Coordinates of C-alpha atoms in Angstrom, one line a residue:
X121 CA 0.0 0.0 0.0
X122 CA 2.7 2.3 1.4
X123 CA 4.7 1.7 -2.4
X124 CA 1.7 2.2 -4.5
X125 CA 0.3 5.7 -2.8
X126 CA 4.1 7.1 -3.0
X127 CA 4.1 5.6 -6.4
X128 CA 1.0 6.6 -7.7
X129 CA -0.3 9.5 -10.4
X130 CA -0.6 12.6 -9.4
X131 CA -4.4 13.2 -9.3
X132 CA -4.5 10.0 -7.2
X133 CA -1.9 11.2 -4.8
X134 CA -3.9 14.1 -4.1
X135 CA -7.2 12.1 -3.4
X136 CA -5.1 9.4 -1.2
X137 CA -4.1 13.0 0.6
X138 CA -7.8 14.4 1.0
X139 CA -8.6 10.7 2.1
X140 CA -6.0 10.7 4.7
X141 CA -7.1 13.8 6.2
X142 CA -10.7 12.5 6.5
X143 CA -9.5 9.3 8.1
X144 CA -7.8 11.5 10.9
X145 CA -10.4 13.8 11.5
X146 CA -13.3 11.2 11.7
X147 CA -10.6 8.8 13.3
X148 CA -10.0 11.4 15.8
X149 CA -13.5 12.5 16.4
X150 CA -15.1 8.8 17.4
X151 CA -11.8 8.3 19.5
X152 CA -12.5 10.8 21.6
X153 CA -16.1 10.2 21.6
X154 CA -15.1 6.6 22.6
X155 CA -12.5 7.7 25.5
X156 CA -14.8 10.2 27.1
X157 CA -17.6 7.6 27.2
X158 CA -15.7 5.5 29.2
X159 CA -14.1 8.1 31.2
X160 CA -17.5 9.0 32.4
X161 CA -18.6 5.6 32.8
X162 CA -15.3 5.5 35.5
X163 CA -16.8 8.8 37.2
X164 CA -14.0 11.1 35.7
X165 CA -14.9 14.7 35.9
X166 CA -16.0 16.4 32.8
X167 CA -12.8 19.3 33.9
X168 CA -10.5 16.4 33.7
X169 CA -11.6 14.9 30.3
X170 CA -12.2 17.8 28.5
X171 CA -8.7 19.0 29.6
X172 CA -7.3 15.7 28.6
X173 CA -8.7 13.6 26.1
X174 CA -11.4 16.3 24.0
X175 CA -8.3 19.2 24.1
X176 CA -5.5 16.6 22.7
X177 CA -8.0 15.2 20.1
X178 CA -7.6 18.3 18.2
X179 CA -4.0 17.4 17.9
X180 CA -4.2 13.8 17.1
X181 CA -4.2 14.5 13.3
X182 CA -0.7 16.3 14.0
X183 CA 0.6 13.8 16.4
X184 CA -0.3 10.9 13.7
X185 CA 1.5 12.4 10.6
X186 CA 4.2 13.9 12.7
X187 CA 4.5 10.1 14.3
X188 CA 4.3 8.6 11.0
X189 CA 6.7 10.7 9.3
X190 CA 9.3 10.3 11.8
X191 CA 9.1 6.7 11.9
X192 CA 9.3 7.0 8.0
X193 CA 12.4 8.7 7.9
X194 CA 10.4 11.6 7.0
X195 CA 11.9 14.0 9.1
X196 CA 11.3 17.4 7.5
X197 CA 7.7 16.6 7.4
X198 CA 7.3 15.8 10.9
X199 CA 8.8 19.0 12.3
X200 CA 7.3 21.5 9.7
X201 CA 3.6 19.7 10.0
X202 CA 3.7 20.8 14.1
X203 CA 5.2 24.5 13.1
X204 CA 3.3 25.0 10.2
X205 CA 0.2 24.1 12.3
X206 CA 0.9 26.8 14.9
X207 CA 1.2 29.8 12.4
X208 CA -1.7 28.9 10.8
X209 CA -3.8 28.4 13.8
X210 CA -2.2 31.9 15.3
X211 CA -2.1 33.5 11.6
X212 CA -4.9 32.1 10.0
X213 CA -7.7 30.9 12.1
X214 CA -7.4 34.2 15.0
X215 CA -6.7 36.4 12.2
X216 CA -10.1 34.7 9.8
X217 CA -11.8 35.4 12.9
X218 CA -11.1 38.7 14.1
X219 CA -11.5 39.8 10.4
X220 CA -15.2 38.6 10.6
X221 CA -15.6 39.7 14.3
X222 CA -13.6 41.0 17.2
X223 CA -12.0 38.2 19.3
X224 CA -12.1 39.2 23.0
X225 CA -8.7 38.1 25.1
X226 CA -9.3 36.6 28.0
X227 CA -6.9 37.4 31.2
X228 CA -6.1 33.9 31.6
X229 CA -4.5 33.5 28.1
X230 CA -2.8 37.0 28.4
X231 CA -1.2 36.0 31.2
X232 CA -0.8 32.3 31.5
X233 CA -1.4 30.6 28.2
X234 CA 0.6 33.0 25.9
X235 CA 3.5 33.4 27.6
X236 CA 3.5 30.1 28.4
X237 CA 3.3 29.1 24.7
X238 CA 5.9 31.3 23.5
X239 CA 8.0 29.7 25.9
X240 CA 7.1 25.8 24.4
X241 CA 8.9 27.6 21.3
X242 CA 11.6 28.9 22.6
X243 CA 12.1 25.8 24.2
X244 CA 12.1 23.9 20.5
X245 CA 14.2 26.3 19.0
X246 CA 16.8 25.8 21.8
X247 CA 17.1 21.8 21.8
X248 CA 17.1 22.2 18.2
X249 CA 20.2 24.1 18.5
X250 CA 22.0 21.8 20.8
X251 CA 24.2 19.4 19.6
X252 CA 23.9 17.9 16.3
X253 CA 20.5 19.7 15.8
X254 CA 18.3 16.4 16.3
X255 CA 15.4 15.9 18.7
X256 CA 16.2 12.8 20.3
X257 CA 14.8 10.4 22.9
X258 CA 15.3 12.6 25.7
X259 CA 14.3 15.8 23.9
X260 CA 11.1 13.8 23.8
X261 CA 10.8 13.3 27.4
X262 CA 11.8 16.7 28.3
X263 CA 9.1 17.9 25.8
X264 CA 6.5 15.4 27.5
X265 CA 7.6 16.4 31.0
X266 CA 6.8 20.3 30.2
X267 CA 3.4 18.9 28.3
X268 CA 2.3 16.6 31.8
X269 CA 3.2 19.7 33.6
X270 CA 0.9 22.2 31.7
X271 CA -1.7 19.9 31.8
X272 CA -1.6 19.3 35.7
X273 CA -1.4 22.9 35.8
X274 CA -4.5 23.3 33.6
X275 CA -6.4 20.6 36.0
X276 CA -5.5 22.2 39.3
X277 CA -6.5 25.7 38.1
X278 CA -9.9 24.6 36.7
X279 CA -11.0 22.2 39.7
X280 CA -10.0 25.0 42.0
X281 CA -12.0 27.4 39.5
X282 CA -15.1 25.2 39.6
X283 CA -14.6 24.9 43.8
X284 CA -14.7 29.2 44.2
X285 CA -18.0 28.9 42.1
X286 CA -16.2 30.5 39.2
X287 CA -16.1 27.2 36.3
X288 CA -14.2 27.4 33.7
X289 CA -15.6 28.0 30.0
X290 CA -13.0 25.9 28.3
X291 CA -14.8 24.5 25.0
X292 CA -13.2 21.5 25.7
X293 CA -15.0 21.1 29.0
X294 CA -18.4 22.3 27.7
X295 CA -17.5 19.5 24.6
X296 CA -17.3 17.3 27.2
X297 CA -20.2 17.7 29.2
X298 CA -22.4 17.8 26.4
X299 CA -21.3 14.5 24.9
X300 CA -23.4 12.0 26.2
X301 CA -22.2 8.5 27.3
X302 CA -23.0 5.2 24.8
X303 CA -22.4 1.3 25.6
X304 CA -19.4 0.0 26.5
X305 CA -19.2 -2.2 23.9
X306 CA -19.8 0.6 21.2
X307 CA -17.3 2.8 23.6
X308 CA -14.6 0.1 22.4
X309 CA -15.1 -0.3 19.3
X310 CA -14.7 3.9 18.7
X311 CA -11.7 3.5 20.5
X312 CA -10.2 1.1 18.1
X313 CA -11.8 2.3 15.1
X314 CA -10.7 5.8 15.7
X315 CA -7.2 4.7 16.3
X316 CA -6.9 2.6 13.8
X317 CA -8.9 5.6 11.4
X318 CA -5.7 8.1 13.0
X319 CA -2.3 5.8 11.8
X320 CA -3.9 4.9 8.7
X321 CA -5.1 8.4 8.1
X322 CA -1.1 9.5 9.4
X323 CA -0.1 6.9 6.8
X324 CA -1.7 7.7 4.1
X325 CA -1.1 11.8 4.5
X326 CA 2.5 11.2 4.8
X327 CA 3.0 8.6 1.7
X328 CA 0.3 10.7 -0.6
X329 CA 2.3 14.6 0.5
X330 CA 5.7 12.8 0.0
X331 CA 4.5 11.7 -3.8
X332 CA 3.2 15.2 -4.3
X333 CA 6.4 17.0 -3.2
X334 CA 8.7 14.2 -5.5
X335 CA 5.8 15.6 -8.3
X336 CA 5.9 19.2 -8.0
X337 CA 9.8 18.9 -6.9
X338 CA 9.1 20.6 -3.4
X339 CA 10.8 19.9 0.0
X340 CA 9.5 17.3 2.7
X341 CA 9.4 21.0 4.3
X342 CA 7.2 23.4 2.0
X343 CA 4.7 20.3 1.8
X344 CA 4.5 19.9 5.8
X345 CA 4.4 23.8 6.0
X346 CA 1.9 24.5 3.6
X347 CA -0.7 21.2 2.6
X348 CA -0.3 18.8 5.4
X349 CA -0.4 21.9 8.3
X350 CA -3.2 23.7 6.3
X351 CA -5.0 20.1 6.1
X352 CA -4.5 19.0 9.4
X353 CA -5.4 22.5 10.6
X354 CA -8.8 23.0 8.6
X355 CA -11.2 21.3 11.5
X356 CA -9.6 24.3 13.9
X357 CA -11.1 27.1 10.9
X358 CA -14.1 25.7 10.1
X359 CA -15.3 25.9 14.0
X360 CA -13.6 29.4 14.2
X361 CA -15.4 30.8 11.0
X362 CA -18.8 28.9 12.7
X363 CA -17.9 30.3 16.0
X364 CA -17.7 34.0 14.2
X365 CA -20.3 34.0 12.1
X366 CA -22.7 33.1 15.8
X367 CA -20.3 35.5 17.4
X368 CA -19.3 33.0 19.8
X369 CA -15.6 33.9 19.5
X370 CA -14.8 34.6 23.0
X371 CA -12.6 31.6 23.8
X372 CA -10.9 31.4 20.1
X373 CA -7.5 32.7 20.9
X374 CA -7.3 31.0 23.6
X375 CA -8.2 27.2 22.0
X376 CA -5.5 28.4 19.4
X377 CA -3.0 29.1 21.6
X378 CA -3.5 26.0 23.8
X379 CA -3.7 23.8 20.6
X380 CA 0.0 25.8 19.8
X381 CA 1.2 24.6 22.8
X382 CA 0.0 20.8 22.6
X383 CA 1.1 20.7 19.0
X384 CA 4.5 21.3 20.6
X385 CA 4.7 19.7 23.3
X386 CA 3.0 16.6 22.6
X387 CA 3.1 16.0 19.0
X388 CA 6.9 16.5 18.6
X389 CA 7.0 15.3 22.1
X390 CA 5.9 11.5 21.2
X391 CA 7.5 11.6 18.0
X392 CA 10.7 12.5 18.7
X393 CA 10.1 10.1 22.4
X394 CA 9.5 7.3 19.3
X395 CA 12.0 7.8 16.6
X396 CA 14.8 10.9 16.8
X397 CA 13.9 13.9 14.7
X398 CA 16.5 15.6 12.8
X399 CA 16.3 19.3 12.2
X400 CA 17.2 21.8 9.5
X401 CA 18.0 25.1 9.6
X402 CA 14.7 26.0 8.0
X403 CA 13.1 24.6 10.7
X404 CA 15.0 26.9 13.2
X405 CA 13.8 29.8 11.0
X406 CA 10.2 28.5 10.8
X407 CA 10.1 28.4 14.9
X408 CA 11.9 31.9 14.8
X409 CA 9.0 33.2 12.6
X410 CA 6.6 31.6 15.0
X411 CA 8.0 33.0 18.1
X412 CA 8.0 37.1 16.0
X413 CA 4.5 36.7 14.9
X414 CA 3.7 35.1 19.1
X415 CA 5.2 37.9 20.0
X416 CA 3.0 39.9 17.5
X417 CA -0.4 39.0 18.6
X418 CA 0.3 39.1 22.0
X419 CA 0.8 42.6 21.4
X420 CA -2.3 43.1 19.6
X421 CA -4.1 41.1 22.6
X422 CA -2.8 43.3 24.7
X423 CA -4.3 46.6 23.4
X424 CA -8.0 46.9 24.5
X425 CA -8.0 43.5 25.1
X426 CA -9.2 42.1 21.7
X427 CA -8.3 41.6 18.5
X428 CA -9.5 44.2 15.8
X429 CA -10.7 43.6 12.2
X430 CA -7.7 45.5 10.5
X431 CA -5.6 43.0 13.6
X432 CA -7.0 40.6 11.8
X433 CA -6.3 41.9 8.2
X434 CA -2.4 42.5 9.2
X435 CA -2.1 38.8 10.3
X436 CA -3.9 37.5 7.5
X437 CA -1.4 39.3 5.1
X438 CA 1.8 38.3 7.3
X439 CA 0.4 34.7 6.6
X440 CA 0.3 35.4 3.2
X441 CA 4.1 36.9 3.0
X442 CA 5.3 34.0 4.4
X443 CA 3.7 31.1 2.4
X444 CA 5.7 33.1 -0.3
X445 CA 8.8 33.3 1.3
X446 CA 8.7 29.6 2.0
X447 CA 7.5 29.0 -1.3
X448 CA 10.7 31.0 -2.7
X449 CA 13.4 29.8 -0.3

């Protein structure tokens, strides 16, 4: 299978590539429908799945082709997939949104979350550097410990939240209170659907973009950058541009910048914990770029504490500047 979809035309590549992404979203979607179930069904509070399992759902499709590709020798894709991800979820989706509607900044993200994420880059950017510029088995672990850390954090803070009468409005608790608990039996088989939906889908995105790159001679990079990171991305725009369009865009930023910070932490975290990821210097300039335009929107959060239409224009266009820079590196 893995020789044919690498092998393959190039209109077939690119519907092995859309079929890919489907198989991680839908593969990631009854997954966590299937976890929670039985998290509830073991009296787990809705605070602890939704900042568990429902939050790193929406970075499964990342961890999967990161995983995949770094298992695959794929290297380049791996690292640019995770990176790429984060401007366009900063970028892209904030910037959609504020476009369409101001995005309110909550204190919490000002404060905690941001800062917090800029530091997950920082931290990349400096075990990339060490060494012979490979993320290796312990870079993973130190990743992972930073990720259990957060997460902990994250736990604490909302329990204590819910305890003063002030609960948090995370959408990945309110995702997880709504869902509603099915059979055990049907619970499983989610569980192993979805997982099995996620590595094929991680297979198949990582074979089909590496065909397309040989095709269109582009780098393992540009590919993870642009296609796979705007594909794996897309589920995080669509509920955004929903969200805006309701003007429900209150928690927004601070979804994107949590997802930054999982994508980081625990997709490059597990893959490079599985297999070693070498780095490039483009990636080092990609994770430089990330930490400016961080740096960026935390300023624009900052003022009035939202983020304005023309906001929202000027990081739309950035985005655009630097899919052609990439594009003519």
């Amino acid at each position: 299978m893995t020789a044919f979809i690498e092998n393959c035309s190039l209109p077939a590549a690119v519907l092995f590539l859309v079929l890919g992404f489907v198989f991680l979203v839908k593969g990631a979607d009854i997954f966590v429908e299937g976890s929670s179930s039985i998290a509830k069904r073991l009296h787990v509070p809705s605070i602890i799945i939704g900042l568990t399992i429902v939050a790193m759902g929406t970075s499964l499709p990342e961890t999967a082709v990161s995983v995949t590709a770094s298992i695959a020798g794929n290297n380049e894709l791996a690292v640019s997939n995770a990176v790429g991800s984060n401007i366009f979820n900063l970028m892209v989706v904030i910037g959609f949104c504020a476009v369409m509607t101001p995005v309110a900044v909550q204190k919490d993200v000002l404060k905690r979350d941001f800062p917090f994420s800029m530091l997950c880059a920082v931290l990349l950017f400096a075990l990339g550097c060490i060494g012979p510029m490979i993320l290796g088995h312990f870079d993973g672990a130190v990743l992972l410990a930073f990720f259990a850390v957060y997460v902990v954090f994250l736990i604490r803070s909302a329990l204590k939240a819910s305890k003063s009468g002030n609960a948090s409005d995370d959408e990945s608790i309110a995702a997880a209170e709504e869902m509603k608990m099915i059979s055990v039996s049907k619970s499983i088989f989610f569980i192993v659907a979805g997982a099995a939906g996620i590595a094929l889908g991680g297979d198949v995105v990582v074979n089909s973009a590496s065909n397309i790159a040989t095709k269109f001679g582009m780098s393992q990079t540009l590919v993870g950058l642009t296609i796979v990171s705007i594909g794996t991305s897309l589920p995080e725009l669509v509920t955004s541009i929903v969200a805006a369009r309701k003007n429900e865009v209150d928690m927004a930023l601070g979804n994107a910048i949590g997802s930054n910070i999982f994508n980081i932490l625990m997709v490059l975290g597990i893959a490079s914990a599985i297999s070693p990821i070498a780095f490039l210097t483009e990636n080092l300039v990609d994770i430089a770029i990330l930490m400016v335009f961080s740096i960026l929107v935390w300023i624009f959060a900052w003022t009035k504490r939202k983020l304005t239409k023309p906001e929202g224009a000027v990081m739309l266009l950035l985005y655009a500047a630097y899919v052609v820079y990439i594009c003519m590196r």
